[in-house]
Coordinates of C-alpha atoms in Angstrom, one line a residue:
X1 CA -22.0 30.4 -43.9
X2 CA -26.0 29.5 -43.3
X3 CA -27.0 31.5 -46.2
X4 CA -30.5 31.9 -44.4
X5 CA -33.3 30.6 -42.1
X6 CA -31.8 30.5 -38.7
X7 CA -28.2 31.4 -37.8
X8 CA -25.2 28.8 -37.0
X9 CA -23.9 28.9 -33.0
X10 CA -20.5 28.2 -33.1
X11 CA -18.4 27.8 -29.8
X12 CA -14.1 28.3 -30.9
X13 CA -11.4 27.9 -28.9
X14 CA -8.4 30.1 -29.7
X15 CA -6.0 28.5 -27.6
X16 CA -4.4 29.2 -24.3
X17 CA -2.3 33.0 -25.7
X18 CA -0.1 32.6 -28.8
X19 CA -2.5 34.0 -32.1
X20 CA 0.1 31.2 -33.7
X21 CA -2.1 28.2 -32.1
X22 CA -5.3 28.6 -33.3
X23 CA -6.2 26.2 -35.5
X24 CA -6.9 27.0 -39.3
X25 CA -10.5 26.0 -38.8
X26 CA -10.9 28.3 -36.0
X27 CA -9.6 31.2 -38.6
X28 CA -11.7 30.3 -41.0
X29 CA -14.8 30.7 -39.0
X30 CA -14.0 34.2 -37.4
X31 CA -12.8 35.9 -40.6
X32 CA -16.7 34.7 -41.7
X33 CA -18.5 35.6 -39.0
X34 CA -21.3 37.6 -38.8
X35 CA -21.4 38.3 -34.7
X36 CA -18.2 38.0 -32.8
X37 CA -19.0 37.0 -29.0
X38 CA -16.5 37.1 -26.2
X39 CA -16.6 36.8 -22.3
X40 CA -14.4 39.5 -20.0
X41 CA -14.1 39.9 -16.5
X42 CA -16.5 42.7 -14.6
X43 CA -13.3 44.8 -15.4
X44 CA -10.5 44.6 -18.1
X45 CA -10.3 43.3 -21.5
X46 CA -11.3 39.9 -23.2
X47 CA -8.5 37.6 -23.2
X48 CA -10.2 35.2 -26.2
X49 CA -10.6 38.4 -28.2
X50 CA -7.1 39.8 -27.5
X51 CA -5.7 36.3 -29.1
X52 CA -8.1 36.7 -32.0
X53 CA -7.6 39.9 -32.6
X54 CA -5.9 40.5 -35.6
X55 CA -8.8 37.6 -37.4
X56 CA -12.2 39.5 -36.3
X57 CA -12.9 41.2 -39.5
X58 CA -14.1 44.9 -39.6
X59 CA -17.7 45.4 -39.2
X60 CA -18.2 42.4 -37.9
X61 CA -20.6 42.8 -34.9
X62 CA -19.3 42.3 -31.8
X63 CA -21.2 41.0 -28.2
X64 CA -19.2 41.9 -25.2
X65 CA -20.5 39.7 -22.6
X66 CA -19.3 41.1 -19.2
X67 CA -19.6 39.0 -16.0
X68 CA -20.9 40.9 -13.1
X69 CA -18.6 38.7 -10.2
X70 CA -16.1 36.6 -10.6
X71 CA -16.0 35.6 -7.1
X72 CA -18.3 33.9 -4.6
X73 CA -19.4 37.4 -3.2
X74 CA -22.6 38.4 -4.4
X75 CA -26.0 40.0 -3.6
X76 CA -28.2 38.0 -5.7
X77 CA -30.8 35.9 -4.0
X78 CA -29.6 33.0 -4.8
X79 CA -25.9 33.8 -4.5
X80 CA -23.2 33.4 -6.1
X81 CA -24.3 31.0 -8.6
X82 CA -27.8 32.6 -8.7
X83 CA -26.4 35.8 -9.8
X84 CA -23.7 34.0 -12.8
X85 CA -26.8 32.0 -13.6
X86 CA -29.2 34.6 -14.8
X87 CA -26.5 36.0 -16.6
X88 CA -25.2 33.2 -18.9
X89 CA -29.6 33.0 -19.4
X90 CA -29.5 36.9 -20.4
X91 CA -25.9 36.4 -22.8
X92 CA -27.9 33.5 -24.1
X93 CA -31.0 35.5 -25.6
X94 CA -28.4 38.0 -26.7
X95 CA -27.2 35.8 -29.0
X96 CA -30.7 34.2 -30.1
X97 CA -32.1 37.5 -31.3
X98 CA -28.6 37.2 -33.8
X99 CA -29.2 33.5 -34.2
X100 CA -33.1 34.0 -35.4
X101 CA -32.3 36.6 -37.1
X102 CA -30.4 34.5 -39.4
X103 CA -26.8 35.3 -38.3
X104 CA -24.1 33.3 -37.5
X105 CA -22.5 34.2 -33.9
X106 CA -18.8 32.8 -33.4
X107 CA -18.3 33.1 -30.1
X108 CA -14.8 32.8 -28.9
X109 CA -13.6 31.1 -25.9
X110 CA -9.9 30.9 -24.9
X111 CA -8.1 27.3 -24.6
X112 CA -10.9 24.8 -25.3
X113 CA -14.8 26.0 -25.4
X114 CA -15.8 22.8 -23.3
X115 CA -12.3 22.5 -20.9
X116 CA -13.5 24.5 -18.1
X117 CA -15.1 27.0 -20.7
X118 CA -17.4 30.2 -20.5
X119 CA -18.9 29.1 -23.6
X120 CA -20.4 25.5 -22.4
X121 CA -22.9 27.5 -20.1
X122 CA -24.0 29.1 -23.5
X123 CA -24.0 25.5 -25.3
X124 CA -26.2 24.6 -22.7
X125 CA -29.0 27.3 -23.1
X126 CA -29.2 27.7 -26.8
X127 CA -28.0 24.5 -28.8
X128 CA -31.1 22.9 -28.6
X129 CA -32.9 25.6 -30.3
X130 CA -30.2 26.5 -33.0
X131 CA -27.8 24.6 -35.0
X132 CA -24.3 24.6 -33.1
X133 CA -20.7 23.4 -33.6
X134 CA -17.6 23.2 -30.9
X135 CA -14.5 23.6 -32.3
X136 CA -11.5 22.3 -29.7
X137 CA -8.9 24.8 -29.2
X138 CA -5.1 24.1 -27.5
X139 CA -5.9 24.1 -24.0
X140 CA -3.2 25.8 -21.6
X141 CA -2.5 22.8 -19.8
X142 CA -0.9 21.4 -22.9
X143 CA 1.1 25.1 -23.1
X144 CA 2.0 25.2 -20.0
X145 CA 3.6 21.3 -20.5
X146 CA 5.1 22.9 -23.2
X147 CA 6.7 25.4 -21.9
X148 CA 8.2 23.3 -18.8
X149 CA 9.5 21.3 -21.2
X150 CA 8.5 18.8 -18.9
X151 CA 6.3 15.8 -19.8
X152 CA 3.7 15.6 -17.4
X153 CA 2.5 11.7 -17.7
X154 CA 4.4 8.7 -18.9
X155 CA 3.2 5.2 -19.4
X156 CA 0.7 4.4 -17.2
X157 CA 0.6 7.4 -15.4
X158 CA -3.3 8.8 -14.3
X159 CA -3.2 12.2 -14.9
X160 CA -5.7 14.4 -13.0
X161 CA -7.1 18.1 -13.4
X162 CA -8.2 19.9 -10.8
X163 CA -9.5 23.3 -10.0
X164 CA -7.2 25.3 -7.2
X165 CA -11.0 26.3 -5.6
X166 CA -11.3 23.1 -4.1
X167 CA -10.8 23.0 0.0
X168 CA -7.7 22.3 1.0
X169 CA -7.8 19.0 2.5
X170 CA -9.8 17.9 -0.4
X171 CA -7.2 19.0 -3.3
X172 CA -4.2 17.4 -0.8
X173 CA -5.8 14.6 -1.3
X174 CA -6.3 14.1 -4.1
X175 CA -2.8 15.4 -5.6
X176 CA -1.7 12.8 -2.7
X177 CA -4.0 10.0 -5.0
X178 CA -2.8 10.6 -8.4
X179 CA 0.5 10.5 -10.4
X180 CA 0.7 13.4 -12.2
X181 CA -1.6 16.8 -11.7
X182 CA -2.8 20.0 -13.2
X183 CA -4.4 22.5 -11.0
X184 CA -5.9 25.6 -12.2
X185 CA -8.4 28.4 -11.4
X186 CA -5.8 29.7 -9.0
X187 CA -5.2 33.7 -8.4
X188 CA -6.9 34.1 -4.5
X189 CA -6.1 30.5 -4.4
X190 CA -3.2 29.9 -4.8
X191 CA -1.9 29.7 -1.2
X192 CA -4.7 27.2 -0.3
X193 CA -3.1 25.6 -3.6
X194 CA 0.5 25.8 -1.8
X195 CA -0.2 24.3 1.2
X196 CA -2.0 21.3 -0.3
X197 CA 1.1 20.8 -2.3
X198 CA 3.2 20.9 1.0
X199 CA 0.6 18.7 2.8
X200 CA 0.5 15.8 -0.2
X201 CA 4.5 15.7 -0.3
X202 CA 4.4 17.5 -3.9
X203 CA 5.4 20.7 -3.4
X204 CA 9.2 19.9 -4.7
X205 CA 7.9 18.9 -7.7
X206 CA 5.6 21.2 -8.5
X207 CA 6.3 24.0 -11.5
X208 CA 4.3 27.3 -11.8
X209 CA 3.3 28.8 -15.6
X210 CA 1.8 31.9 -16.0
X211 CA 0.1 33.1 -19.3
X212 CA 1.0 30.0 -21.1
X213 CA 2.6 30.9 -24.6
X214 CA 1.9 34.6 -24.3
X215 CA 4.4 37.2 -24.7
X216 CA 4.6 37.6 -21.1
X217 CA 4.7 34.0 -20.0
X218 CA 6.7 32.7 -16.8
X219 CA 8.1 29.4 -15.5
X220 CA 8.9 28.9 -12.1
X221 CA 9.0 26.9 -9.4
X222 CA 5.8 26.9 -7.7
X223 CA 8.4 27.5 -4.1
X224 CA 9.5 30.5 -5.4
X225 CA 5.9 32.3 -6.8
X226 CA 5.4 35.4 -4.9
X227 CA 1.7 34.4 -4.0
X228 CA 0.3 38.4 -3.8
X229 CA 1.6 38.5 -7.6
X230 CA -0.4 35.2 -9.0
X231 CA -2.9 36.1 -11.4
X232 CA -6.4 33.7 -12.2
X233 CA -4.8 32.5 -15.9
X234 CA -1.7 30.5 -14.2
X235 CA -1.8 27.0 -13.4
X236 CA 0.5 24.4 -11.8
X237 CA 1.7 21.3 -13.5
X238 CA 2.6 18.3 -11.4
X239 CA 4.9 15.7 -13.4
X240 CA 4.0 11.7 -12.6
X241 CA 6.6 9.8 -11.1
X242 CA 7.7 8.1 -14.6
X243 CA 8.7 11.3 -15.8
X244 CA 10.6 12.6 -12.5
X245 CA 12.3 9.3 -12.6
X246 CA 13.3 9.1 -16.4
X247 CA 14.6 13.1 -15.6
X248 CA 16.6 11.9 -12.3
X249 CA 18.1 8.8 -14.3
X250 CA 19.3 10.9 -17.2
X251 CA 21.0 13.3 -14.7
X252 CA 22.5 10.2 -12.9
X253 CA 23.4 8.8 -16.1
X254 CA 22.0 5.5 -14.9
X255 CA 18.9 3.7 -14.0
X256 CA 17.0 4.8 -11.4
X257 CA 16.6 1.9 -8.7
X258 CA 13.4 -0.2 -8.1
X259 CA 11.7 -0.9 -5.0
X260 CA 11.0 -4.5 -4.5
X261 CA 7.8 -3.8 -2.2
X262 CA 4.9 -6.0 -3.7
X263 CA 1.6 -4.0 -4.4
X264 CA -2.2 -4.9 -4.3
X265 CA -3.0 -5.0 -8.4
X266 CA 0.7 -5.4 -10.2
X267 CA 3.0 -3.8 -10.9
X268 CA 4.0 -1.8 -13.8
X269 CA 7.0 -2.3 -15.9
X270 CA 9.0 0.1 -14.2
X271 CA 8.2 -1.7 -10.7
X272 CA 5.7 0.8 -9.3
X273 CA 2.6 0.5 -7.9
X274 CA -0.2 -0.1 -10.8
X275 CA -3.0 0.5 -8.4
X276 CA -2.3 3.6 -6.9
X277 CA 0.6 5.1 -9.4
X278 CA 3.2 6.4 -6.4
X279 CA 6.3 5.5 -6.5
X280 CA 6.5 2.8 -3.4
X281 CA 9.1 3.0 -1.1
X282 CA 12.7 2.1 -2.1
X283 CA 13.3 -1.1 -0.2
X284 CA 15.9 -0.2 3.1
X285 CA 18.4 -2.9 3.7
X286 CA 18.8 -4.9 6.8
X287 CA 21.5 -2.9 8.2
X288 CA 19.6 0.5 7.5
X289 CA 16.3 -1.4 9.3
X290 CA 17.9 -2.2 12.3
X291 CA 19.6 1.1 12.7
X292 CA 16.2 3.3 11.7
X293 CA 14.8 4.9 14.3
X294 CA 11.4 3.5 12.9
X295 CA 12.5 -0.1 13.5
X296 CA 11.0 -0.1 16.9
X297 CA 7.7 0.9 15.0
X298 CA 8.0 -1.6 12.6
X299 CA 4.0 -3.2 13.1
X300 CA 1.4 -3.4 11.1
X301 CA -1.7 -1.0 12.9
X302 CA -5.3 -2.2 11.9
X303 CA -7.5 0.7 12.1
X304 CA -11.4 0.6 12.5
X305 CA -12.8 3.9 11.3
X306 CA -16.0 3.8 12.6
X307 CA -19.3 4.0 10.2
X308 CA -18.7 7.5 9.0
X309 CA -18.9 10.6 10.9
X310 CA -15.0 12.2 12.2
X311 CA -16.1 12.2 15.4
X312 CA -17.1 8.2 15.7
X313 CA -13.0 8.0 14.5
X314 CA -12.0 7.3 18.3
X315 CA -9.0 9.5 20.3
X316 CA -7.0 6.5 19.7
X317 CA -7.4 6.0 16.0
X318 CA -7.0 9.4 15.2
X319 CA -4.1 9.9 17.1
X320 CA -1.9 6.4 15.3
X321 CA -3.4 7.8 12.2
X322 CA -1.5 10.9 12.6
X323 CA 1.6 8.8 13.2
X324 CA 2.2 7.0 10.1
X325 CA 3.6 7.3 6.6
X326 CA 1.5 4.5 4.7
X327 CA -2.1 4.4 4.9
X328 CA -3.4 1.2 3.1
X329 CA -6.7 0.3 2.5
X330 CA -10.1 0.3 0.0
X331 CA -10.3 3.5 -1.7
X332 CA -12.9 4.7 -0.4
X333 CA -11.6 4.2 3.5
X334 CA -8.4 5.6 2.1
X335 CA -10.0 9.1 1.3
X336 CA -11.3 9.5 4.9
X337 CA -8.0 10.0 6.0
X338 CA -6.8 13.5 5.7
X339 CA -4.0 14.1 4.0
X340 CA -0.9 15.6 5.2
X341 CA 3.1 16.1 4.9
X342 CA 4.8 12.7 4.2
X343 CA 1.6 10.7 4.4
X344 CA 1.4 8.2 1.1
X345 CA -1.6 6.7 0.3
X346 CA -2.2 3.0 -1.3
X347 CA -5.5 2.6 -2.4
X348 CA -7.2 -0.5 -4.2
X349 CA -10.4 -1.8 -5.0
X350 CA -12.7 -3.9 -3.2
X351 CA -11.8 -7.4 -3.6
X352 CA -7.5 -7.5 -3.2
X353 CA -7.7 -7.5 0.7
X354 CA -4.5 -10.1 0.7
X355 CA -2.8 -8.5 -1.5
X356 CA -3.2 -5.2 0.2
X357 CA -2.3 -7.1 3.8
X358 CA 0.6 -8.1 2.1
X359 CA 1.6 -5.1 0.7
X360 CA 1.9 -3.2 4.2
X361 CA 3.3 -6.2 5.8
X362 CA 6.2 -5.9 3.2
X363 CA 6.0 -1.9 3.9
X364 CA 6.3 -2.5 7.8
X365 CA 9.1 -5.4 7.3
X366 CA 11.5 -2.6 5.6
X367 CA 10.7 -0.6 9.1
X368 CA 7.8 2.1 7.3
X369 CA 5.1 3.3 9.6
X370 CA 1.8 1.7 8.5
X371 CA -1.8 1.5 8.5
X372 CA -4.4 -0.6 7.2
X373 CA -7.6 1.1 7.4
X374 CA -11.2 -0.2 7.4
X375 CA -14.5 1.1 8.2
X376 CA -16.4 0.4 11.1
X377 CA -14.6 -2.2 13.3
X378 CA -11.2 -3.6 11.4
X379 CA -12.4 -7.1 13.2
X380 CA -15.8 -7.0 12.1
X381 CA -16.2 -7.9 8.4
X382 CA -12.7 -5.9 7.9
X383 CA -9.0 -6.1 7.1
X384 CA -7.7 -7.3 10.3
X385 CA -8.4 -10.9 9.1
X386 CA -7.2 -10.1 5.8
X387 CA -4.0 -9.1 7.8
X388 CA -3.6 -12.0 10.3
X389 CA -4.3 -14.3 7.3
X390 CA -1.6 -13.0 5.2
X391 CA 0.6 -12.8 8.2
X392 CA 0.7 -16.7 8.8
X393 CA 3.3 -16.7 6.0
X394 CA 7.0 -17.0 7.6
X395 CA 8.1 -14.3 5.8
X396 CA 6.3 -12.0 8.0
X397 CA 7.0 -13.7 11.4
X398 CA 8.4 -10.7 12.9
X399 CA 6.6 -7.9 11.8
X400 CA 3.7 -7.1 14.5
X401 CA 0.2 -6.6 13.6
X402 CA -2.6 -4.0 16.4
X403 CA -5.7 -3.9 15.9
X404 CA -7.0 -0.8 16.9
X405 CA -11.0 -0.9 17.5
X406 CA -13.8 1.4 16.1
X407 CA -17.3 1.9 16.3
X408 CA -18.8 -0.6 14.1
X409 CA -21.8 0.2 12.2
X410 CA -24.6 -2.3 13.8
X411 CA -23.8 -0.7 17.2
X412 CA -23.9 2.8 15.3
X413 CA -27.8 1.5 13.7
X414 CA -28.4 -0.1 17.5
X415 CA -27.9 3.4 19.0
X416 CA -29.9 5.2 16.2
X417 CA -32.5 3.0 16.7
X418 CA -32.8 2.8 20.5
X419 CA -31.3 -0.8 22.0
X420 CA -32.3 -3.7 20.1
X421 CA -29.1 -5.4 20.8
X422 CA -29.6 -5.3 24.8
X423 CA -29.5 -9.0 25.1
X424 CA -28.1 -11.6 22.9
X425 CA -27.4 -11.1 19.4
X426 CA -25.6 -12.1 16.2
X427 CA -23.4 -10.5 13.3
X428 CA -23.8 -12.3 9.9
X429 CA -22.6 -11.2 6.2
X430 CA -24.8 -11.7 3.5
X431 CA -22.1 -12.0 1.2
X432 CA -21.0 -15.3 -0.8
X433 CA -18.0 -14.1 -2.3
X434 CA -16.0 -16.0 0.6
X435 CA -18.5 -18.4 1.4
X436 CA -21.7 -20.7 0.1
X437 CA -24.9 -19.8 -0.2
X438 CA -26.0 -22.9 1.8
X439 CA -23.7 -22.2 4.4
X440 CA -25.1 -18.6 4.9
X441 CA -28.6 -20.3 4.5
X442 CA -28.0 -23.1 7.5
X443 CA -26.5 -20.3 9.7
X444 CA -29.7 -17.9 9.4
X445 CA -32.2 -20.7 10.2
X446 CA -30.2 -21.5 13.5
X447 CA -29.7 -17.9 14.6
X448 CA -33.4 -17.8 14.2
X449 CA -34.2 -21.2 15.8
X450 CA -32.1 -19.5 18.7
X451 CA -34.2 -16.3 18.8
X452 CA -31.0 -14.0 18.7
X453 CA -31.2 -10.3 17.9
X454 CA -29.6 -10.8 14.1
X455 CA -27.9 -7.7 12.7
X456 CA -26.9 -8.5 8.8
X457 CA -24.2 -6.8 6.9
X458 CA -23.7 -6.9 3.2
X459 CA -27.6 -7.1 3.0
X460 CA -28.4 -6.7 -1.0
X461 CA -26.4 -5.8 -4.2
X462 CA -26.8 -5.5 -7.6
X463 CA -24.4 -8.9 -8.2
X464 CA -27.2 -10.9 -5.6
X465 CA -30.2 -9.0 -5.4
X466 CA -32.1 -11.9 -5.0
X467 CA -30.1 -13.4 -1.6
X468 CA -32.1 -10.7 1.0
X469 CA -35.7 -12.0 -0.1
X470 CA -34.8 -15.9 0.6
X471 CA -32.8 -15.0 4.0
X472 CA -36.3 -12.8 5.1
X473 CA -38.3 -16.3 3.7
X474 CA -36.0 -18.0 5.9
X475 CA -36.1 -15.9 9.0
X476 CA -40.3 -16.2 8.6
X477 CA -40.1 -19.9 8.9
X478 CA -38.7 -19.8 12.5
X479 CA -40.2 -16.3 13.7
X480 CA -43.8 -14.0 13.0
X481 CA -44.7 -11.6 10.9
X482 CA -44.6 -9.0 13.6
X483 CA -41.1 -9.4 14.5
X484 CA -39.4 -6.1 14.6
X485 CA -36.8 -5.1 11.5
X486 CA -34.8 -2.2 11.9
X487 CA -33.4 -1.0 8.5
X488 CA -30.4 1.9 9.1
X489 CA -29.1 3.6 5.9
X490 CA -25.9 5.7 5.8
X491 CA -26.3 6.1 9.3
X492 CA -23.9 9.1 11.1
X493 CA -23.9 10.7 7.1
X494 CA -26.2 13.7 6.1
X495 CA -28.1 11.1 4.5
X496 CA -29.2 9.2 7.0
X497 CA -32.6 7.0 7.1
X498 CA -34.1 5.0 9.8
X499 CA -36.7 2.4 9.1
X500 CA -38.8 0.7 11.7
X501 CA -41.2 -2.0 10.6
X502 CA -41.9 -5.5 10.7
X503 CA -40.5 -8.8 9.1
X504 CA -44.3 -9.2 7.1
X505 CA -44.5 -6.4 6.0
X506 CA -40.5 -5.4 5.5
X507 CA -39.8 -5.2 1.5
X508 CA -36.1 -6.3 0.7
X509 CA -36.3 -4.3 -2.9
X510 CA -35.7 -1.0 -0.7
X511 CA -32.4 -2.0 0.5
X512 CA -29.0 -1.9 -0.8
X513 CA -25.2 -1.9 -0.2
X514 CA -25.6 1.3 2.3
X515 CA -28.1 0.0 4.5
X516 CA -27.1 -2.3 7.9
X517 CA -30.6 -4.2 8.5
X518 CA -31.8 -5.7 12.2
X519 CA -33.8 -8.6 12.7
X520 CA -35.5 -8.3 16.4
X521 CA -36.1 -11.5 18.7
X522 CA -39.6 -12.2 19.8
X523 CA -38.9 -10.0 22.6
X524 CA -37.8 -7.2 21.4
X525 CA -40.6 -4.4 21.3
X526 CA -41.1 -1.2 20.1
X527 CA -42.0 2.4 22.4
X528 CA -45.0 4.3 21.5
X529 CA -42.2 6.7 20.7
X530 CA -40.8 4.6 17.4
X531 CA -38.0 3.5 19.3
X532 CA -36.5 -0.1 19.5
X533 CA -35.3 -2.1 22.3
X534 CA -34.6 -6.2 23.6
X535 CA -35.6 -7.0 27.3
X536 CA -31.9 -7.8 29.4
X537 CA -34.1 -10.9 30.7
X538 CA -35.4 -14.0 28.8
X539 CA -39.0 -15.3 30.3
X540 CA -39.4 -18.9 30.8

C-alpha cells in the first residue's frame, strides 16, 4: 500500500449485513491492510467486523474501538456528547501512532462510512494530518428497499431520512412534509417513532426491516412490530405516494383516479401536488358534498399565528387549528402547526399566495376542512387578502372565508418595548414586490408630515438592501435626529433583541428580514428606564 513515510487512513463501508455486498474495492483494501479498526457497542461484538470477517487477513492488527455509552446517559462533565467526544479524540490518536508509524489502518464501518457513520467522527480528527480515502459501502436503506421489494420513491418523489431520536412532534412532521421516508436509529425509539407515524397519517404504510440482508433479516409491517423486541440496526421505510399508487393500480388492474384540486406550484404528471408531494384530495362529487357531514364546514378559516411563541397562538386559533384536515400556507407557517392524525399539510414558497388561496378554496368547495395560515395577523401583510382576492372569482361564490385574528408582530415589538403606539400610528411594508418604489416613497413622507407613530414591516433584504437607508433619508427630512427608533428582532423567540436609539444615529446595515422597526413621533419619549412610550394627548 504506502510503501513508507506516513501510513494511508482509509474509511470502508462493508455494507448493511450480507459479506456478498461489499464491494471489490473494499476487499481489496482489507485483505492489504496493515491495522484493521472497528467500532462496537460498550457490550457485544462489532457488526462491521462480523461482515468482514472472513477478508481480515491473519496477523493483521486489529483496533477494537469500544464506545463507553450509547445513550444520552452519562457522567461526563459535559454529557452525553462530552463523554462520546473525548472518545472518538482518544480512538483518533490510537490510530495516528499506526498512521506515523507508517501503517496503513482500514478502518471498517458498516453501510456507508459517511451515511450516519462511526468513522466520519474519525475523518474529522485525523485526515488533515494523514492521507485518507472513503470508500462508499451499500447503505441499509437501499437493503432494506430491497428486501420490501418495495420502491420507496418514484418520479418526482422527495425522499427524506431521518433519525427515529427526533421528538415526536418534530419527526410527525416532518414524515407529514415529505413523500416518501426512511427513519432509522430506532431500538428505545421506536414507539416515539410509532406514534409519529400514527399522528402524520403514515402508519398504514409504513414497513419495518430488521438486519437488512443478514441471515436473520425480517419484514414486517411496522403495526405488527412487537416494540419491546426492536433492536438499534432496524429501520422503517415509508414508500411516496407514486409508488403506493402504481402498487394500488396494478392490484386494481386499472388506473388509479386523479384529483382535480389545483395546487400552488403545478402539478406533476400524475396530477399531484408538485409543491408539497401528497397526494391531494380525490375531488368528492356534488352529491357526496352536499350529503357530507363536513358540508356545513365547507369555509375557508384565515389563521393569524401570532409572531412566534405558542402561547401568542390565541384560545381561538388553536382550538380551529385542531379542527381541520388541510393546513395551507408558507412553509415556514406550515411547520408551526403540530402535526397530528389526519392533518395534511400544503406547503409552498413565499411568493404563490394566489395560488395557495386558490388551492384551499378548491379544497373547501369539495367540503374539506381548511386552513390558511399566516404569521402574525392573517389581515396584516398576510393571506387573508390573498384569500378574499382569489375569492372574487365566481367559481368560489359559495365557499365562506373567517378570518380568525392573531397577535401581530408590531403590537408584539410595541409591548416589548413599552407603548410607542399609545396614540396614532401607521403600518407600512417596505416591500416593492406588489407595489412601486415611488409609491412607498410618497406614503413615508406623508406619514411623517403627519407625525404618526410608523411601525415598518419588510424593513431590509438582501434583493433591496438599499430601500431602508432612503426611507430613514426620507423620514429625516420631515422629523430630527432625536426621534426615537425602536428596532425588535425575533421578538417572542430565544433570540430576541431590542434596540432603542435614535433616527440620527440609527444604522439601517444592522437590520434584516427578522427585525420589525418603529419610527417614534416627536412625542414619543423615552423613561430613564430604556423604555418607550407616545403621550394619549397631542399639544397644541
Amino acid at each position: 500500500m504506502t510503501g513508507g513515510g506516513v501510513g494511508h487512513l482509509w474509511g470502508v463501508g462493508v455494507g448493511p449485513g450480507d459479506p456478498e455486498l461489499i464491494t471489490r474495492k473494499a476487499a481489496r483494501l482489507i485483505a492489504a491492510a496493515d491495522v484493521i479498526a472497528y467500532h462496537s457497542g460498550p457490550k457485544g461484538e462489532s457488526i462491521a467486523r462480523r461482515i468482514a470477517d472472513d477478508l481480515v487477513p491473519a496477523g493483521v492488527v486489529e483496533e477494537l474501538l469500544r464506545y463507553p455509552v450509547t445513550t444520552g446517559d452519562s457522567a461526563h462533565p459535559l454529557g452525553y456528547y462530552g463523554e462520546i467526544g473525548a472518545f472518538y479524540d482518544a480512538c483518533a490518536e490510537r490510530l495516528a501512532v499506526h498512521l506515523a508509524a507508517g501503517r496503513d489502518v482500514v478502518v471498517l464501518a458498516e453501510g456507508d462510512p459517511l451515511f450516519y457513520g462511526s468513522y466520519m467522527y474519525l475523518h474529522d480528527r485525523l485526515a488533515d494530518r494523514f492521507p485518507s480515502e472513503v470508500v462508499p459501502g451499500v447503505p441499509a436503506l437501499a437493503a432494506a428497499s430491497a428486501a420490501t421489494g418495495t420502491g420507496l420513491a418514484r418520479h418526482e418523489d422527495v425522499l427524506t431520512v431521518l433519525p427515529g431520536t427526533l421528538p415526536v412532534p418534530e419527526l410527525a412532521r416532518r414524515l407529514a412534509d415529505t413523500d416518501a421516508a426512511v427513519i432509522m436509529k430506532l431500538g428505545r425509539t421506536f414507539p416515539g417513532v410509532v406514534e409519529a407515524l400514527r399522528q402524520a397519517g403514515r402508519l398504514a404504510d409504513a414497513w419495518y426491516v430488521e438486519r437488512a440482508s443478514g441471515t436473520d433479516q425480517l419484514v414486517a409491517r411496522v403495526a405488527d412490530v412487537d416494540p419491546a423486541r426492536v433492536p438499534y440496526m432496524s429501520m422503517v421505510l415509508v414508500p411516496g405516494p407514486d409508488t403506493r399508487a402504481d402498487a394500488a393500480g396494478r392490484a386494481a388492474g386499472s388506473a388509479v383516479p386523479l384529483p382535480t384540486v389545483h395546487a400552488p406550484g403545478g402539478r406533476t404528471p400524475d396530477g399531484r401536488d408538485r409543491a408539497v408531494g401528497r397526494a391531494a384530495p380525490t375531488a368528492l362529487s356534488d352529491d357526496s358534498v352536499a350529503s357530507s357531514d363536513r358540508s356545513a364546514g365547507a369555509e375557508v378559516l384565515v389563521i393569524g399565528l401570532g409572531p412566534g411563541p405558542d402561547h401568542w397562538l390565541t384560545p381561538e386559533a388553536s382550538a380551529a387549528l385542531g379542527a381541520v384536515d388541510h393546513i395551507v400556507g408558507y412553509a415556514p407557517y406550515v411547520n408551526r402547526v403540530p402535526q397530528r392524525a389526519g392533518l395534511q399539510r400544503h406547503a409552498s414558497g413565499n411568493t404563490v399566495e394566489v395560488d395557495r388561496a386558490r388551492f384551499a378554496l378548491d379544497l373547501a368547495r369539495r367540503g374539506e376542512r381548511v386552513a390558511v395560515v399566516s404569521g402574525g395577523d392573517a389581515g396584516v401583510f398576510g393571506m387573508a387578502a390573498a384569500v378574499f382576492e382569489a375569492a372574487e372569482d365566481p367559481a368560489y361564490a359559495d365557499v365562506p372565508v373567517r378570518v380568525l385574528p392573531g397577535v401581530t408582530a408590531a403590537q408584539a415589538v410595541a409591548a416589548r418595548a413599552g407603548a410607542p403606539m399609545g396614540a396614532d400610528f401607521a403600518i407600512m411594508s417596505l416591500s416593492d414586490r406588489l407595489k412601486p418604489w415611488q409609491v412607498i416613497a410618497d406614503r413615508l413622507r406623508h406619514i411623517s408630515r403627519a407625525d404618526l407613530v410608523l411601525a415598518l414591516y419588510n424593513p431590509r433584504s438582501k434583493a433591496r438592501p438599499e430601500q431602508l437607508f432612503a426611507a430613514r433619508d426620507i423620514l429625516l427630512d420631515e422629523r430630527g435626529p432625536e426621534t426615537v427608533v425602536v428596532v425588535g428582532r425575533d421578538v417572542g423567540r430565544a433570540e430576541e433583541s431590542l434596540q432603542v436609539t435614535s433616527l440620527g444615529a440609527w444604522d439601517p446595515a444592522e437590520v434584516d428580514m427578522k427585525c420589525l422597526v418603529m419610527i417614534g413621533a416627536r412625542s414619543t419619549r423615552v423613561t430613564p428606564g430604556g423604555q418607550v412610550w407616545t403621550p394619549r394627548f397631542v399639544e397644541d
